Amino acid sequence: GAGVSQTPSNKVTEKGKYVELRCDPISGHTALYWYRQSLGQGPEFLIYFQGTGAADDSGLPNDRFFAVRPEGSVSTLKIQRTERGDSAVYLCASSNLDTQYFGPGTRLTVL
Amino acid sequence: ELKVEQNPLFLSMQEGKNYTIYCNYSTTSDRLYWYRQDPGKSLESLFVLLSNGAVKQEGRLMASLDTKARLSTLHITAAVHDLSATYFCAVEGNAGNMLTFGGGTRLMVKP
C-alpha cells in the first residue's frame, strides 16, 4: 500500500501569513505524529494523535501552531502569523503502535 | 527530560573499513530506532530494538541495544559508498508515544 504522503512538498510564504500543511497517513494507522526538522538537526516532536484526539501536544512551540485530525485519518498542521523562524521541514509519521513511518515532508520557507 | 546524544556527528571513512556509531540516552526507554536519511529525503526506518541485548543485522549494518548502559550502537562492516547518508537514532519514551532524536551522524564513505 501507499506510504505516508504530505502536501504540499514545498511552501513559500511571507511573514505573517497563515499556512496549512496536510498529512495522509498509512491506511489503518491509528497513531499520527508531526515533527519539525531544521537544517542539520534531528526531527523534533510537535504533536501526537491517537485516533481523532491529540494525545500529546507538548511539542507545539506556541499557540500559533495547531493541528487537527477530525476523522482519525488525514491531519492538518496549521500555523498562524508565520515567522521566519518557522522555516523548516515539517515531517509527518504514522504507526500502528509499532515503527513510525515518515512521509517525505513539507519544506516551509517563510520570507 | 529525555536526551539523546550521538557520536560522532560526522564520519568520513574509506570503503572497506569498519566503524561504529554510538547513541546514548538519558532515561529508561521502551524502544530504540535507527533511521537513515539521504539529503533532501525523508527518514527510512532501519531497525527497531525492543529489549536489552537485542541485536539486528541488515546487510552491512548491525544495531545493538544495552538498556542498562542506555547505549545503542550501529556498526558498519566493510563500508561502501551507497551507505553515505545521515543516520539518526531515536528513543521512544512510552509505547505509542513520541520519538526523541539524536543529532544525527553524517556518514561519508569515500571510494
Short mmCIF file of C-alpha atoms in Angstrom, two decimals:
data_model
loop_
_atom_site.label_atom_id
_atom_site.label_comp_id
_atom_site.label_asym_id
_atom_site.label_seq_id
_atom_site.Cartn_x
_atom_site.Cartn_y
_atom_site.Cartn_z
CA GLY A 1 0.00 0.00 0.00
CA ALA A 2 0.93 3.64 -0.21
CA GLY A 3 3.15 5.20 2.39
CA VAL A 4 2.65 8.43 4.28
CA SER A 5 2.02 11.34 1.92
CA GLN A 6 2.32 15.05 2.62
CA THR A 7 1.22 18.09 0.67
CA PRO A 8 2.49 20.46 -0.45
CA SER A 9 6.07 19.30 -0.83
CA ASN A 10 7.24 22.92 -0.73
CA LYS A 11 5.57 26.01 0.61
CA VAL A 12 6.92 29.53 0.41
CA THR A 13 5.04 32.20 2.31
CA GLU A 14 5.52 35.66 3.66
CA LYS A 15 5.97 36.56 7.27
CA GLY A 16 2.63 36.98 8.98
CA LYS A 17 0.67 34.70 6.65
CA TYR A 18 -1.32 31.60 7.57
CA VAL A 19 -0.36 28.15 6.24
CA GLU A 20 -1.83 24.67 6.33
CA LEU A 21 0.19 21.51 5.86
CA ARG A 22 -1.56 18.22 5.13
CA CYS A 23 -0.65 14.65 6.07
CA ASP A 24 -2.22 11.43 4.75
CA PRO A 25 -1.13 8.54 6.97
CA ILE A 26 -0.80 4.90 6.03
CA SER A 27 -4.28 3.38 5.85
CA GLY A 28 -5.29 1.82 9.13
CA HIS A 29 -2.62 3.52 11.24
CA THR A 30 -4.24 4.90 14.37
CA ALA A 31 -1.29 6.99 15.56
CA LEU A 32 -0.11 10.10 13.72
CA TYR A 33 2.80 12.35 14.62
CA TRP A 34 4.09 15.72 13.47
CA TYR A 35 7.78 16.62 13.75
CA ARG A 36 9.82 19.61 12.65
CA GLN A 37 13.36 19.30 11.31
CA SER A 38 15.67 22.27 10.98
CA LEU A 39 18.72 22.12 8.74
CA GLY A 40 21.43 19.87 10.11
CA GLN A 41 19.40 18.69 13.10
CA GLY A 42 17.28 15.74 14.07
CA PRO A 43 13.49 15.96 13.93
CA GLU A 44 11.77 17.49 16.97
CA PHE A 45 8.39 16.31 18.15
CA LEU A 46 5.41 18.63 17.82
CA ILE A 47 2.18 16.70 18.40
CA TYR A 48 0.83 13.15 18.53
CA PHE A 49 -2.69 11.95 17.68
CA GLN A 50 -4.25 8.68 18.72
CA GLY A 51 -7.37 8.46 16.59
CA THR A 52 -9.04 11.85 16.42
CA GLY A 53 -7.69 13.26 19.64
CA ALA A 54 -4.39 14.95 20.36
CA ALA A 55 -2.81 12.64 22.93
CA ASP A 56 0.27 14.81 23.42
CA ASP A 57 0.75 18.35 22.10
CA SER A 58 3.63 19.26 24.38
CA GLY A 59 5.99 19.89 21.46
CA LEU A 60 3.99 22.68 19.85
CA PRO A 61 6.22 25.76 20.29
CA ASN A 62 3.43 28.29 20.91
CA ASP A 63 -0.24 28.99 20.30
CA ARG A 64 0.36 29.94 16.66
CA PHE A 65 0.63 26.22 15.96
CA PHE A 66 -2.43 24.00 15.89
CA ALA A 67 -3.22 20.59 14.40
CA VAL A 68 -6.39 18.63 13.78
CA ARG A 69 -7.36 15.13 12.74
CA PRO A 70 -11.15 15.29 12.63
CA GLU A 71 -11.90 11.84 11.21
CA GLY A 72 -8.93 9.95 12.59
CA SER A 73 -7.13 9.76 9.27
CA VAL A 74 -5.88 12.89 7.47
CA SER A 75 -4.28 15.54 9.65
CA THR A 76 -3.67 19.23 9.05
CA LEU A 77 -0.99 21.28 10.79
CA LYS A 78 -1.95 24.94 10.89
CA ILE A 79 0.46 27.80 11.53
CA GLN A 80 -0.84 31.32 12.09
CA ARG A 81 1.12 34.56 11.70
CA THR A 82 4.16 32.73 10.36
CA GLU A 83 7.61 33.90 11.38
CA ARG A 84 10.96 33.40 9.68
CA GLY A 85 11.96 31.06 12.48
CA ASP A 86 9.18 28.69 11.45
CA SER A 87 11.13 27.81 8.31
CA ALA A 88 11.92 24.09 8.45
CA VAL A 89 10.87 20.73 7.05
CA TYR A 90 7.67 19.52 8.66
CA LEU A 91 7.52 15.74 8.82
CA CYS A 92 4.51 13.57 9.46
CA ALA A 93 4.72 9.97 10.62
CA SER A 94 2.15 7.28 11.28
CA SER A 95 2.22 3.99 13.10
CA ASN A 96 0.02 1.22 14.40
CA LEU A 97 1.79 1.41 17.76
CA ASP A 98 4.88 -0.06 16.12
CA THR A 99 7.53 1.54 13.94
CA GLN A 100 6.85 5.13 12.92
CA TYR A 101 6.88 5.54 9.14
CA PHE A 102 7.71 9.00 7.89
CA GLY A 103 6.36 10.96 4.98
CA PRO A 104 8.51 12.97 2.56
CA GLY A 105 7.93 16.20 4.47
CA THR A 106 6.84 19.72 3.59
CA ARG A 107 9.61 22.26 3.28
CA LEU A 108 8.26 25.54 4.63
CA THR A 109 10.09 28.76 3.84
CA VAL A 110 8.94 31.98 5.47
CA LEU A 111 10.32 35.06 3.75
CA GLU B 1 13.55 15.14 30.13
CA LEU B 2 14.82 12.52 27.73
CA LYS B 3 18.07 13.44 25.97
CA VAL B 4 19.66 11.51 23.14
CA GLU B 5 23.24 12.02 22.07
CA GLN B 6 25.01 10.55 19.09
CA ASN B 7 28.66 10.46 18.27
CA PRO B 8 30.43 11.12 16.13
CA LEU B 9 28.41 13.85 14.44
CA PHE B 10 30.42 13.47 11.26
CA LEU B 11 32.28 10.45 9.98
CA SER B 12 34.40 10.19 6.87
CA MET B 13 35.65 6.71 6.11
CA GLN B 14 37.19 4.71 3.33
CA GLU B 15 35.36 1.94 1.54
CA GLY B 16 36.02 -1.43 3.08
CA LYS B 17 36.58 -0.10 6.60
CA ASN B 18 34.57 -0.82 9.73
CA TYR B 19 33.21 1.74 12.16
CA THR B 20 30.68 2.17 14.96
CA ILE B 21 28.22 4.97 15.67
CA TYR B 22 27.15 5.43 19.29
CA CYS B 23 23.82 6.54 20.71
CA ASN B 24 23.43 7.36 24.40
CA TYR B 25 20.15 8.27 26.05
CA SER B 26 19.36 9.65 29.45
CA THR B 27 16.29 7.81 30.79
CA THR B 28 14.66 4.40 30.61
CA SER B 29 13.02 3.69 27.28
CA ASP B 30 10.84 1.01 25.74
CA ARG B 31 12.19 1.17 22.24
CA LEU B 32 15.09 2.48 20.23
CA TYR B 33 15.08 3.10 16.49
CA TRP B 34 17.69 3.71 13.84
CA TYR B 35 16.76 5.72 10.75
CA ARG B 36 18.63 6.65 7.60
CA GLN B 37 18.15 9.98 5.83
CA ASP B 38 19.53 10.84 2.41
CA PRO B 39 19.95 14.53 1.51
CA GLY B 40 16.61 16.18 0.83
CA LYS B 41 14.73 12.98 1.62
CA SER B 42 12.66 11.70 4.50
CA LEU B 43 13.64 9.13 7.11
CA GLU B 44 13.87 5.45 6.27
CA SER B 45 13.41 3.00 9.12
CA LEU B 46 16.39 0.66 9.53
CA PHE B 47 15.98 -1.09 12.87
CA VAL B 48 13.77 -1.16 15.94
CA LEU B 49 15.31 -2.58 19.10
CA LEU B 50 12.90 -3.67 21.81
CA SER B 51 14.85 -5.29 24.63
CA ASN B 52 18.17 -5.41 26.39
CA GLY B 53 20.73 -7.32 24.38
CA ALA B 54 18.72 -7.05 21.15
CA VAL B 55 20.86 -7.29 18.03
CA LYS B 56 19.63 -6.84 14.49
CA GLN B 57 21.52 -7.02 11.22
CA GLU B 58 20.70 -5.98 7.71
CA GLY B 59 23.43 -6.20 5.10
CA ARG B 60 26.49 -4.28 6.28
CA LEU B 61 24.69 -2.67 9.20
CA MET B 62 24.23 -4.16 12.64
CA ALA B 63 22.47 -2.49 15.57
CA SER B 64 22.55 -3.46 19.22
CA LEU B 65 20.96 -2.24 22.43
CA ASP B 66 22.19 -2.24 26.03
CA THR B 67 19.35 -0.85 28.14
CA LYS B 68 21.38 -0.97 31.35
CA ALA B 69 24.06 1.27 29.88
CA ARG B 70 21.41 3.23 27.92
CA LEU B 71 23.52 2.74 24.84
CA SER B 72 22.89 1.60 21.31
CA THR B 73 25.46 1.07 18.61
CA LEU B 74 25.21 0.95 14.83
CA HIS B 75 28.14 -0.97 13.42
CA ILE B 76 29.16 -0.63 9.80
CA THR B 77 31.09 -3.50 8.25
CA ALA B 78 33.17 -3.08 5.09
CA ALA B 79 31.59 0.24 4.20
CA VAL B 80 30.52 1.01 0.64
CA HIS B 81 29.75 4.37 -0.95
CA ASP B 82 25.99 3.63 -1.02
CA LEU B 83 25.95 3.81 2.78
CA SER B 84 26.73 7.54 2.66
CA ALA B 85 23.81 9.25 4.44
CA THR B 86 22.86 10.70 7.80
CA TYR B 87 21.94 8.18 10.47
CA PHE B 88 19.67 9.03 13.38
CA CYS B 89 18.90 7.11 16.50
CA ALA B 90 15.59 7.84 18.18
CA VAL B 91 14.24 6.79 21.53
CA GLU B 92 10.61 6.24 22.42
CA GLY B 93 9.68 7.25 25.94
CA ASN B 94 6.44 5.30 26.25
CA ALA B 95 4.84 2.81 23.85
CA GLY B 96 2.93 4.63 21.13
CA ASN B 97 4.42 7.96 22.07
CA MET B 98 6.79 10.47 20.56
CA LEU B 99 10.37 9.89 19.46
CA THR B 100 13.30 11.90 20.73
CA PHE B 101 16.04 12.00 18.12
CA GLY B 102 19.77 12.30 18.41
CA GLY B 103 21.56 14.97 16.41
CA GLY B 104 22.45 12.56 13.64
CA THR B 105 25.70 11.17 12.30
CA ARG B 106 26.61 12.26 8.82
CA LEU B 107 28.49 9.41 7.18
CA MET B 108 30.59 9.86 4.07
CA VAL B 109 32.17 6.78 2.54
CA LYS B 110 34.95 7.57 0.11
CA PRO B 111 35.89 5.24 -2.73
#
